[in-house]
mmCIF file of C-alpha atoms in Angstrom:
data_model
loop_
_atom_site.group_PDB
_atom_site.id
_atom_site.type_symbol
_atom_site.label_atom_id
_atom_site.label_comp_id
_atom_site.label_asym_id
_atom_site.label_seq_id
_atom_site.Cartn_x
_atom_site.Cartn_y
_atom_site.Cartn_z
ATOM 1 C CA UNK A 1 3.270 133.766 182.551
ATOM 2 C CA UNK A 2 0.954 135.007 180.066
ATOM 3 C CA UNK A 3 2.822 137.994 179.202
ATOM 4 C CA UNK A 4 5.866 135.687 178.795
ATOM 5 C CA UNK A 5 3.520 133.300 176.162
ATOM 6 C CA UNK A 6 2.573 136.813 174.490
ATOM 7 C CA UNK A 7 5.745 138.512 174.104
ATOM 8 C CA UNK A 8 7.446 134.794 172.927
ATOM 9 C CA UNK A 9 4.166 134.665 170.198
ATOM 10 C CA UNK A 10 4.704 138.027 169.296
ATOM 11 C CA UNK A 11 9.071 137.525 168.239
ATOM 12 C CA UNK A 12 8.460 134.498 166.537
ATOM 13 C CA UNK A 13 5.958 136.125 164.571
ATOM 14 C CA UNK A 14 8.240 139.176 164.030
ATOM 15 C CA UNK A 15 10.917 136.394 163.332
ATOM 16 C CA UNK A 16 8.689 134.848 160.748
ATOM 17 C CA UNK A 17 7.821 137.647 159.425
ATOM 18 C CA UNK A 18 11.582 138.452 158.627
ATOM 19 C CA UNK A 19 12.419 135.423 157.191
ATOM 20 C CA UNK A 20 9.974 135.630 154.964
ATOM 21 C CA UNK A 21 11.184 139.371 154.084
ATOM 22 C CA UNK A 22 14.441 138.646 153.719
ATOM 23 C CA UNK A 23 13.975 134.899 151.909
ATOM 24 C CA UNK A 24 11.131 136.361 149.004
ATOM 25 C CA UNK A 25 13.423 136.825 146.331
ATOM 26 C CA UNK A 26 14.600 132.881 146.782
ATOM 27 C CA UNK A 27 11.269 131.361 146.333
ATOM 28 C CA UNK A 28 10.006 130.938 142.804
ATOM 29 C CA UNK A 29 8.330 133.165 141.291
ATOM 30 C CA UNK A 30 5.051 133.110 139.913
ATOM 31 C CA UNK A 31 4.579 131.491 135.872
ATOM 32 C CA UNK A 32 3.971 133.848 133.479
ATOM 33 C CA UNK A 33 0.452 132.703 132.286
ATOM 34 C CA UNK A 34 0.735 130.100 129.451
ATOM 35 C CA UNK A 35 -1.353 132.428 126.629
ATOM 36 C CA UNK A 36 2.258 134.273 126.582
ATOM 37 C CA UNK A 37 4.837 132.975 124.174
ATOM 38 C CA UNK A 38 7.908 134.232 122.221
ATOM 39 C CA UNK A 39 8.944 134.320 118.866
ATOM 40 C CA UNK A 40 12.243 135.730 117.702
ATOM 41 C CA UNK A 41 14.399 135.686 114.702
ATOM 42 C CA UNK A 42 15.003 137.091 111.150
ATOM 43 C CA UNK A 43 15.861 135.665 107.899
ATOM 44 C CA UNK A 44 18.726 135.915 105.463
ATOM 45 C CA UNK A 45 21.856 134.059 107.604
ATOM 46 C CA UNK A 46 24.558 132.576 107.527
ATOM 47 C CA UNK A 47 26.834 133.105 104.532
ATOM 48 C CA UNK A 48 29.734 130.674 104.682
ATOM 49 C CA UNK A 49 32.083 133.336 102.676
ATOM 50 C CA UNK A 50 31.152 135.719 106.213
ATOM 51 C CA UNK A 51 29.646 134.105 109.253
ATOM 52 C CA UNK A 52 30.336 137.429 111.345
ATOM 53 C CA UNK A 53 26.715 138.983 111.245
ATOM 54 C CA UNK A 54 25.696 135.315 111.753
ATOM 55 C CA UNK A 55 27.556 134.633 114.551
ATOM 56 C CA UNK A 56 26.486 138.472 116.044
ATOM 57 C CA UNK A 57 22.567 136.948 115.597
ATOM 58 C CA UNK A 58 23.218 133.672 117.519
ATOM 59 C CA UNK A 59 24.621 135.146 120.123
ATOM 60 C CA UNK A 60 21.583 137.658 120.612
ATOM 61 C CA UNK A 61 19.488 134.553 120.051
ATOM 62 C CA UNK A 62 21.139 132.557 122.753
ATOM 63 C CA UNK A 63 20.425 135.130 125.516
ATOM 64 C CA UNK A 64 17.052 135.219 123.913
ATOM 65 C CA UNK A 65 14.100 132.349 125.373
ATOM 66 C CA UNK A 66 11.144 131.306 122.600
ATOM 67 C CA UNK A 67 10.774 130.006 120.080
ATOM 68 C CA UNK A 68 13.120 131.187 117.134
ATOM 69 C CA UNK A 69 11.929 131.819 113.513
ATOM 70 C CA UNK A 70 14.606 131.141 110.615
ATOM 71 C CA UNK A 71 13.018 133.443 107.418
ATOM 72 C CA UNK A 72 14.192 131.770 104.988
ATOM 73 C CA UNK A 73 17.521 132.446 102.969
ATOM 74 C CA UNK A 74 19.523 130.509 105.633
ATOM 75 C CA UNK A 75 22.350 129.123 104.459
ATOM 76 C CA UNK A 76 24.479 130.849 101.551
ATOM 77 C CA UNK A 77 25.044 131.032 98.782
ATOM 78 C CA UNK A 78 23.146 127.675 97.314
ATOM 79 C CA UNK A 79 21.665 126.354 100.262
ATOM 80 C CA UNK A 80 24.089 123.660 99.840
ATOM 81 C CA UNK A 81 24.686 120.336 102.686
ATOM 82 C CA UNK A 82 27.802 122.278 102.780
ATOM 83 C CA UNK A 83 26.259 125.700 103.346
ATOM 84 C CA UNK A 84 24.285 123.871 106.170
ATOM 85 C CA UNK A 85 27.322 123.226 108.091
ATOM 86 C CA UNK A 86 27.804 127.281 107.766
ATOM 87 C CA UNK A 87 24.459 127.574 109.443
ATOM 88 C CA UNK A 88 24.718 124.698 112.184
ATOM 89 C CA UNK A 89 27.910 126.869 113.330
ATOM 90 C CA UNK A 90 25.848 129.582 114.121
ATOM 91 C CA UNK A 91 22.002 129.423 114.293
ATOM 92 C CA UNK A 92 22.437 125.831 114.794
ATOM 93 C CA UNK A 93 23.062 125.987 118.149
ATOM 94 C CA UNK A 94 19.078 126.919 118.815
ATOM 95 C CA UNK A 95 18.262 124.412 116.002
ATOM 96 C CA UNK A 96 15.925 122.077 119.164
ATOM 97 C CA UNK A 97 13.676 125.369 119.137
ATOM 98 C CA UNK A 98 13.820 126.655 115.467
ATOM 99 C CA UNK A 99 10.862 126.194 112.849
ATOM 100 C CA UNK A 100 12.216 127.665 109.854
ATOM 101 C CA UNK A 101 10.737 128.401 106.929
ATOM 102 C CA UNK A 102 12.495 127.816 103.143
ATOM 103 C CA UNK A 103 14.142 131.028 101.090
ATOM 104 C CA UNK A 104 15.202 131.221 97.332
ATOM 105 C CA UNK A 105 18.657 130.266 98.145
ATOM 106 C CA UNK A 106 17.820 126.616 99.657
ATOM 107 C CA UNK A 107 16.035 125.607 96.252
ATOM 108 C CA UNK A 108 19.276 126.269 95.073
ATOM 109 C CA UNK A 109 19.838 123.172 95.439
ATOM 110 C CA UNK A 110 17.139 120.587 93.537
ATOM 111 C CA UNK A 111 14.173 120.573 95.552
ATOM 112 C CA UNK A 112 15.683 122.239 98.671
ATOM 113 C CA UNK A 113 16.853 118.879 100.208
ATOM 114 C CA UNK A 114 19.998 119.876 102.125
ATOM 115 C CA UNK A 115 16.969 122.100 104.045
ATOM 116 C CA UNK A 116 14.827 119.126 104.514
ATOM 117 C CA UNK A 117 17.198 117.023 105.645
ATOM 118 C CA UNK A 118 18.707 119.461 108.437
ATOM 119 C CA UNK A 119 15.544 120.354 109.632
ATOM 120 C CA UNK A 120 13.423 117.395 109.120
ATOM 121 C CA UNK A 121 9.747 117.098 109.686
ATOM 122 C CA UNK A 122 10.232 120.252 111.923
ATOM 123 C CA UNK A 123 10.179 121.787 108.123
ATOM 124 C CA UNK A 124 7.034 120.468 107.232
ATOM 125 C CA UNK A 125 6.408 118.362 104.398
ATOM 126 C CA UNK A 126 9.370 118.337 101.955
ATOM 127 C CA UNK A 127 6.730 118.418 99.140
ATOM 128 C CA UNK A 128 5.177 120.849 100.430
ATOM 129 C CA UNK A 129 7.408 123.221 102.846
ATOM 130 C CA UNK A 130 4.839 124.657 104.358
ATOM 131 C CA UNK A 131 2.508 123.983 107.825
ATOM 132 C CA UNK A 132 1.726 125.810 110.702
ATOM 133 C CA UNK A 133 1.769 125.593 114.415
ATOM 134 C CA UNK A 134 0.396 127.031 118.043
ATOM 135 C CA UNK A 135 2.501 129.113 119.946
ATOM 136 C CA UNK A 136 0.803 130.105 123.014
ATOM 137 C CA UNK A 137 -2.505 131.901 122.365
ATOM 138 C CA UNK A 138 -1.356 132.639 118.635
ATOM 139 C CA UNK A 139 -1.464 130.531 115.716
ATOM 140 C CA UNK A 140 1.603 130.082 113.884
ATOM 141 C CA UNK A 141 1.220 129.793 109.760
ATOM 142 C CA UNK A 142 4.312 129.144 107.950
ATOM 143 C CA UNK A 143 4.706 129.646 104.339
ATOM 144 C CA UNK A 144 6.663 128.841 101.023
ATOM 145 C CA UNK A 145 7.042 131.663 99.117
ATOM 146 C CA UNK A 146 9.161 129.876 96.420
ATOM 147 C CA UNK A 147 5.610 129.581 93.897
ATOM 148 C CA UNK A 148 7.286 127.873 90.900
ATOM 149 C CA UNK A 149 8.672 124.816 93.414
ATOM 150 C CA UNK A 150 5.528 124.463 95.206
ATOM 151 C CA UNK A 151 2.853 124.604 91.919
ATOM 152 C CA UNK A 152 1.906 128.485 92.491
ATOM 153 C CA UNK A 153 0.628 131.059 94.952
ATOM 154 C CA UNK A 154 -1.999 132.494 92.835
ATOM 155 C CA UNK A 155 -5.742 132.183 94.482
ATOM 156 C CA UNK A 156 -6.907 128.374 93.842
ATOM 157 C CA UNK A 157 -3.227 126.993 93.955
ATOM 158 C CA UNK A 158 -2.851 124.293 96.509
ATOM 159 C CA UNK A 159 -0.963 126.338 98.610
ATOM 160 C CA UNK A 160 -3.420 128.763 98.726
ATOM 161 C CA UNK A 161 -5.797 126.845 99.144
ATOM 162 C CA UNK A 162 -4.437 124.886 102.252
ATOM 163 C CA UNK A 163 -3.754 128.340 103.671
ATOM 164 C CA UNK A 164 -7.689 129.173 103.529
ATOM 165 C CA UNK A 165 -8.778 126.031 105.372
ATOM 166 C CA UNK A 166 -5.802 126.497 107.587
ATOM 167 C CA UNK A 167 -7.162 129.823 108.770
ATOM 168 C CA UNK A 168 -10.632 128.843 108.771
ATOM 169 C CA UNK A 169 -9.941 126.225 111.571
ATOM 170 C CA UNK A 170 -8.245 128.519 113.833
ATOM 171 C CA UNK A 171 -10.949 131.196 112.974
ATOM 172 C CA UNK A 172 -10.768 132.491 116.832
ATOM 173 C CA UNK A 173 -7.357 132.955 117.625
ATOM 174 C CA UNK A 174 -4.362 135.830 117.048
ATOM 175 C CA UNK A 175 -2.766 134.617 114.068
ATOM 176 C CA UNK A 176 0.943 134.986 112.699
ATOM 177 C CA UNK A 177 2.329 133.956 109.167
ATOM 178 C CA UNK A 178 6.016 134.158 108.293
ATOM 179 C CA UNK A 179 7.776 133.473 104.950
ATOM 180 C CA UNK A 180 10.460 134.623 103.003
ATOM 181 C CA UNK A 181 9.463 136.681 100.432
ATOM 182 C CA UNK A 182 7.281 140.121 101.121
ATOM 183 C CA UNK A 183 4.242 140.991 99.546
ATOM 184 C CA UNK A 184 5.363 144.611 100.441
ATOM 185 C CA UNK A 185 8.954 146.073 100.885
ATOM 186 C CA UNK A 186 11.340 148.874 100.087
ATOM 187 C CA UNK A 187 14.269 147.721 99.732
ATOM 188 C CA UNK A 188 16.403 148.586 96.837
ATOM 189 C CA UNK A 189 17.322 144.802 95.585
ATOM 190 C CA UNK A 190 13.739 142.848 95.332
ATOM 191 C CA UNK A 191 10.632 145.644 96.674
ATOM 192 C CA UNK A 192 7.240 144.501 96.189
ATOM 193 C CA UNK A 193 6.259 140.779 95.138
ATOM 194 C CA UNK A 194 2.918 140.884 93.791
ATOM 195 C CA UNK A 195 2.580 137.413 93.685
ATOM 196 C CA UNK A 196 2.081 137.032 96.961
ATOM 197 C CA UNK A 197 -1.066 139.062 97.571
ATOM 198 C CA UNK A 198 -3.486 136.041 97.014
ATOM 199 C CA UNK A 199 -1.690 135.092 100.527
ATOM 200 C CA UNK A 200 -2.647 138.452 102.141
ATOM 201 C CA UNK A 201 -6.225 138.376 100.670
ATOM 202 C CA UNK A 202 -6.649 135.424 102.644
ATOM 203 C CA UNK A 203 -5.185 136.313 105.573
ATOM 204 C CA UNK A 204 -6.786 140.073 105.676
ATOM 205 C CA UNK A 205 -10.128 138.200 104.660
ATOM 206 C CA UNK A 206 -9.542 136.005 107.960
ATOM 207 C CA UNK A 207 -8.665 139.291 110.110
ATOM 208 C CA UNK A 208 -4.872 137.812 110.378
ATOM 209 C CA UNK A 209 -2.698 140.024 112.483
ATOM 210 C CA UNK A 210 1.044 140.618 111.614
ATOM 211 C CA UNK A 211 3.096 138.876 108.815
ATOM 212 C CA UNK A 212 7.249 138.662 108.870
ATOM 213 C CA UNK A 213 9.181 138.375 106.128
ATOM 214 C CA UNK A 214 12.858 138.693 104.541
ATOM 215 C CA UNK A 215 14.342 138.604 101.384
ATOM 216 C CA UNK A 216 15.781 142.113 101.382
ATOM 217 C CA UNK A 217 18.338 142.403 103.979
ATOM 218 C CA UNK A 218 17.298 145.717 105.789
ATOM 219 C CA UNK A 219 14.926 145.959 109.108
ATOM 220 C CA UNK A 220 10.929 147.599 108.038
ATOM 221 C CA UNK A 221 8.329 147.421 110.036
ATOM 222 C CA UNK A 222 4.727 148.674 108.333
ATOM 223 C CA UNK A 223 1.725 150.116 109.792
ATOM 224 C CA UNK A 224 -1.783 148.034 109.421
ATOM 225 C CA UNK A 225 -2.792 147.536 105.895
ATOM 226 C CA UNK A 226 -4.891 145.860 103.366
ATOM 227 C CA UNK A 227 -3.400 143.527 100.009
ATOM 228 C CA UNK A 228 -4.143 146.989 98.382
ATOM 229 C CA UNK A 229 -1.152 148.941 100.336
ATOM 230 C CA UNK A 230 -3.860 150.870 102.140
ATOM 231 C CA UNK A 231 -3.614 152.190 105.256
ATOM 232 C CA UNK A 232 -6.097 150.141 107.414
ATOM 233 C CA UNK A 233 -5.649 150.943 111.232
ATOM 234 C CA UNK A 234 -8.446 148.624 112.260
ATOM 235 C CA UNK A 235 -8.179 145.881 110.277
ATOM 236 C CA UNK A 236 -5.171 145.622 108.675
ATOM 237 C CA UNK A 237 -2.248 143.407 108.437
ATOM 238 C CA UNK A 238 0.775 145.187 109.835
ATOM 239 C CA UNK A 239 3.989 143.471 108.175
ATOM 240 C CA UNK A 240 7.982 143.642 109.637
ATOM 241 C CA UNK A 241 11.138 142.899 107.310
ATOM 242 C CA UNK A 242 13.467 141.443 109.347
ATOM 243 C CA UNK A 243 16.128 140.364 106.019
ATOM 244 C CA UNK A 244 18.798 141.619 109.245
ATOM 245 C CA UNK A 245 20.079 137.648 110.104
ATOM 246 C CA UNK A 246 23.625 137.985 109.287
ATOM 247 C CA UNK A 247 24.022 138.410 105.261
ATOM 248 C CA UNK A 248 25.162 141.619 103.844
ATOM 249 C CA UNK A 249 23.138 144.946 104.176
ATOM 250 C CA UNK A 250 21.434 146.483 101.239
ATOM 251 C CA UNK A 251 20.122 149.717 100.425
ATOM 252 C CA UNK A 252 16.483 151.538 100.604
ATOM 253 C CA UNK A 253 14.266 152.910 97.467
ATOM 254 C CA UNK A 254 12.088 155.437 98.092
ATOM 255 C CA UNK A 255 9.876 154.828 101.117
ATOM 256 C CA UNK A 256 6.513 153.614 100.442
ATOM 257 C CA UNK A 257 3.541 155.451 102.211
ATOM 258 C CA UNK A 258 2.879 152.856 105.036
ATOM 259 C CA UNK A 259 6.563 152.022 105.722
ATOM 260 C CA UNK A 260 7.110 153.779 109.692
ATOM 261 C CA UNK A 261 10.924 152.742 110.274
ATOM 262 C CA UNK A 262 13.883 151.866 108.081
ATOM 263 C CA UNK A 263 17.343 150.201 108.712
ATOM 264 C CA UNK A 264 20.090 148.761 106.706
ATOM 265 C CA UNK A 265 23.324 149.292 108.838
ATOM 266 C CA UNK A 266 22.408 146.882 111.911
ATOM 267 C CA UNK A 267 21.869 142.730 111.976
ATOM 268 C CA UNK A 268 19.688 141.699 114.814
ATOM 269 C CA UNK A 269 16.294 139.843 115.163
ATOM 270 C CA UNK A 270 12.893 140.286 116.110
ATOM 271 C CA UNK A 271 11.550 139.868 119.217
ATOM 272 C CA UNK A 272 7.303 138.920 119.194
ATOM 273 C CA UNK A 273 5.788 138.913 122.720
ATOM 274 C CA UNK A 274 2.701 137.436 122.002
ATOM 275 C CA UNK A 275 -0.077 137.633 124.353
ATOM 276 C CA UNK A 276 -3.829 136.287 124.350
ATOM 277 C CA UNK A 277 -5.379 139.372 122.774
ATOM 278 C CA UNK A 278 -1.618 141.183 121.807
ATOM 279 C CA UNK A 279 1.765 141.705 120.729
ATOM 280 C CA UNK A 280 4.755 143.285 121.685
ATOM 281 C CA UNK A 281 7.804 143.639 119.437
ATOM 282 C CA UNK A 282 11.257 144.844 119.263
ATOM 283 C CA UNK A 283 13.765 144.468 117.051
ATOM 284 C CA UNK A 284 17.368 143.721 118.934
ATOM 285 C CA UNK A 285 20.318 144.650 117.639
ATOM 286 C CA UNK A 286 23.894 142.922 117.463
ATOM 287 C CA UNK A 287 26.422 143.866 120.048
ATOM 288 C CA UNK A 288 27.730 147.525 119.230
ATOM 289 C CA UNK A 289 24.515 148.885 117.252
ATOM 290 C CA UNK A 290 22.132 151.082 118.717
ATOM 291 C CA UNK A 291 19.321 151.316 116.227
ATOM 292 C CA UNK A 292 16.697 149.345 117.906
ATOM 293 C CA UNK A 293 12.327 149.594 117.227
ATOM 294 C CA UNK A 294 9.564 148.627 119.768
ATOM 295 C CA UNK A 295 5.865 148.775 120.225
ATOM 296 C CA UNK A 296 2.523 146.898 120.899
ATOM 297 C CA UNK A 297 -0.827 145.783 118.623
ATOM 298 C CA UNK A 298 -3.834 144.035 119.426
ATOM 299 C CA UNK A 299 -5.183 140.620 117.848
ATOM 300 C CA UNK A 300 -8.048 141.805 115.655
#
C-alpha cells in the first residue's frame, strides 16, 4: 500500500511537473521594471504634396510601443489646419501617445495655432510651446527652438531661463531634451544654429545626457560633446538628427569632427530605450532600407 501511495505521489508530481513545462510560455511573463521606458520618433513629416515617407514612418511607429516624439516640422508646407489633416492621416494615428514639439513650418501660420489646437495642452502652453515631462527614470525637456516667437533663446531669455530651473529640479535624474532646431549639424540646407548654445550651456552645466533634434532631413548621430563642439567622452552631451520623418532627403556638407554616422537616403525614426542609469538607441528604417545605427550610453 505504501509503495502504491509513493509511486501515485511520485506521477502526479512528474505530471505536475509537465504541465508546468509544457504550459510556461502561456503564463505572463514577468514586467519589465517600470525605470524602463521608450521614446521613438523623428521630426520633419508629413508633407501633404507627398505623404509616402510619412506613411512609411507610421507604419514603423505603429509596430513600435512608447512613447512617440514628433520633432517639429510636422505638417507641410505652412503648418496649416489643412496641413494638419496631412499629418492626422499618418502620424495621427499614434496622436493618444505623441508629445510633439513645434518646428519653423507650424509658425507658418500666426502663432502656430493649427499646432495648438491639434495637439492641445499635450503641446504645452500655446504661449509658450515648451514644458517637459517624466518618462520612466528619465526626464523629458521639450523645447521651442523658434527664438523670435517665443521672446529669444539667448542666456537670460525666459525660455532659458525656465529651462535652468527646470533642470535644477530634476537635478538627479537621466535627462532628455528634444527640439527642432540643432545646435550642431551637417547637413547641407541649415548646419549649425548658434543660437541655440545658451540651451546646451545649460544643459551640459546640469550634466544633461542626449539631445534630438531635426530640421535637416538626414539621420546624425554625434559623439559626447560640450556647447564648444569638443569632444567630451565623460561629460558631454551626445546629440542625434533624426530630420528622417517622411519629408524629402537632403544632402551632407563636409562632416564635422564629432559627427560618427551619416544618412540621407532612408526615412525611419529613433528608437530611445531608456533605462535608470542608460540608453539604448537605434535608428529604424522604413520598409525596404537597410541603413540602420545602434548603441548604448550611460546617464552621467
Amino acid at each position: 500500500m505504501t509503495k502504491t501511495l509513493m509511486l501515485f505521489g511520485l506521477i502526479s508530481a512528474l505530471a505536475v511537473f509537465h504541465f508546468s513545462a509544457s504550459h510556461a510560455s502561456m503564463l505572463p511573463m514577468p514586467a519589465a521594471g517600470d525605470d524602463v521606458a521608450v521614446l521613438v520618433g523623428a521630426g520633419d513629416i508629413a508633407d501633404c504634396r507627398d505623404l509616402s515617407g510619412a506613411e512609411a514612418t507610421a507604419k514603423l511607429l505603429e509596430a513600435i510601443p512608447g512613447t512617440v516624439m514628433a520633432v517639429g516640422d510636422l505638417a507641410y508646407p505652412d503648418g496649416s489646419k489643412e496641413n494638419f489633416q496631412c499629418y492626422d492621416k499618418t502620424w495621427g494615428r499614434v496622436r493618444s501617445r505623441t508629445r510633439p514639439a513645434v518646428g519653423n513650418h507650424e509658425f507658418h501660420a500666426s502663432g502656430a495655432t493649427p499646432y495648438f489646437d491639434y495637439f492641445g495642452a499635450v503641446a504645452g502652453d500655446p504661449k509658450l510651446g515648451y514644458y517637459s515631462y517624466e518618462l520612466g527614470a528619465w526626464h523629458i525637456i521639450v523645447l521651442n527652438s523658434e527664438c523670435l516667437d517665443v521672446g529669444g533663446c539667448e542666456a537670460g531669455s525666459r525660455e532659458e531661463k525656465w529651462l535652468r530651473s527646470d533642470l535644477a529640479a530634476n537635478a538627479t535624474s537621466c535627462k532628455l531634451a528634444y527640439f527642432h532646431k540643432p545646435l550642431f549639424s551637417s547637413g547641407g540646407a541649415h548646419g549649425d544654429d548658434l543660437q541655440f548654445k545658451a540651451f546646451w550651456e545649460a544643459f551640459y552645466q546640469a550634466h544633461g545626457d542626449v539631445i534630438v533634434n531635426g530640421h535637416d532631413h538626414d539621420y546624425e548621430r554625434f559623439a559626447p560633446q560640450d556647447p564648444n563642439g569638443q569632444s567630451d567622452p565623460v561629460h558631454g552631451i551626445r546629440e542625434f538628427v533624426a530630420g528622417t520623418g517622411g519629408k524629402n532627403h537632403r544632402p551632407f556638407t563636409a562632416p564635422h569632427a564629432n559627427s560618427e554616422i551619416r544618412n540621407a537616403d532612408a526615412f525611419g525614426v529613433l528608437k530611445l530605450t531608456l533605462r535608470a542609469r542608460g540608453y539604448d538607441w537605434q535608428f529604424v528604417p522604413e520598409a525596404g532600407k537597410t541603413f540602420t545605427d545602434s548603441g548604448t550610453g550611460v546617464c552621467h
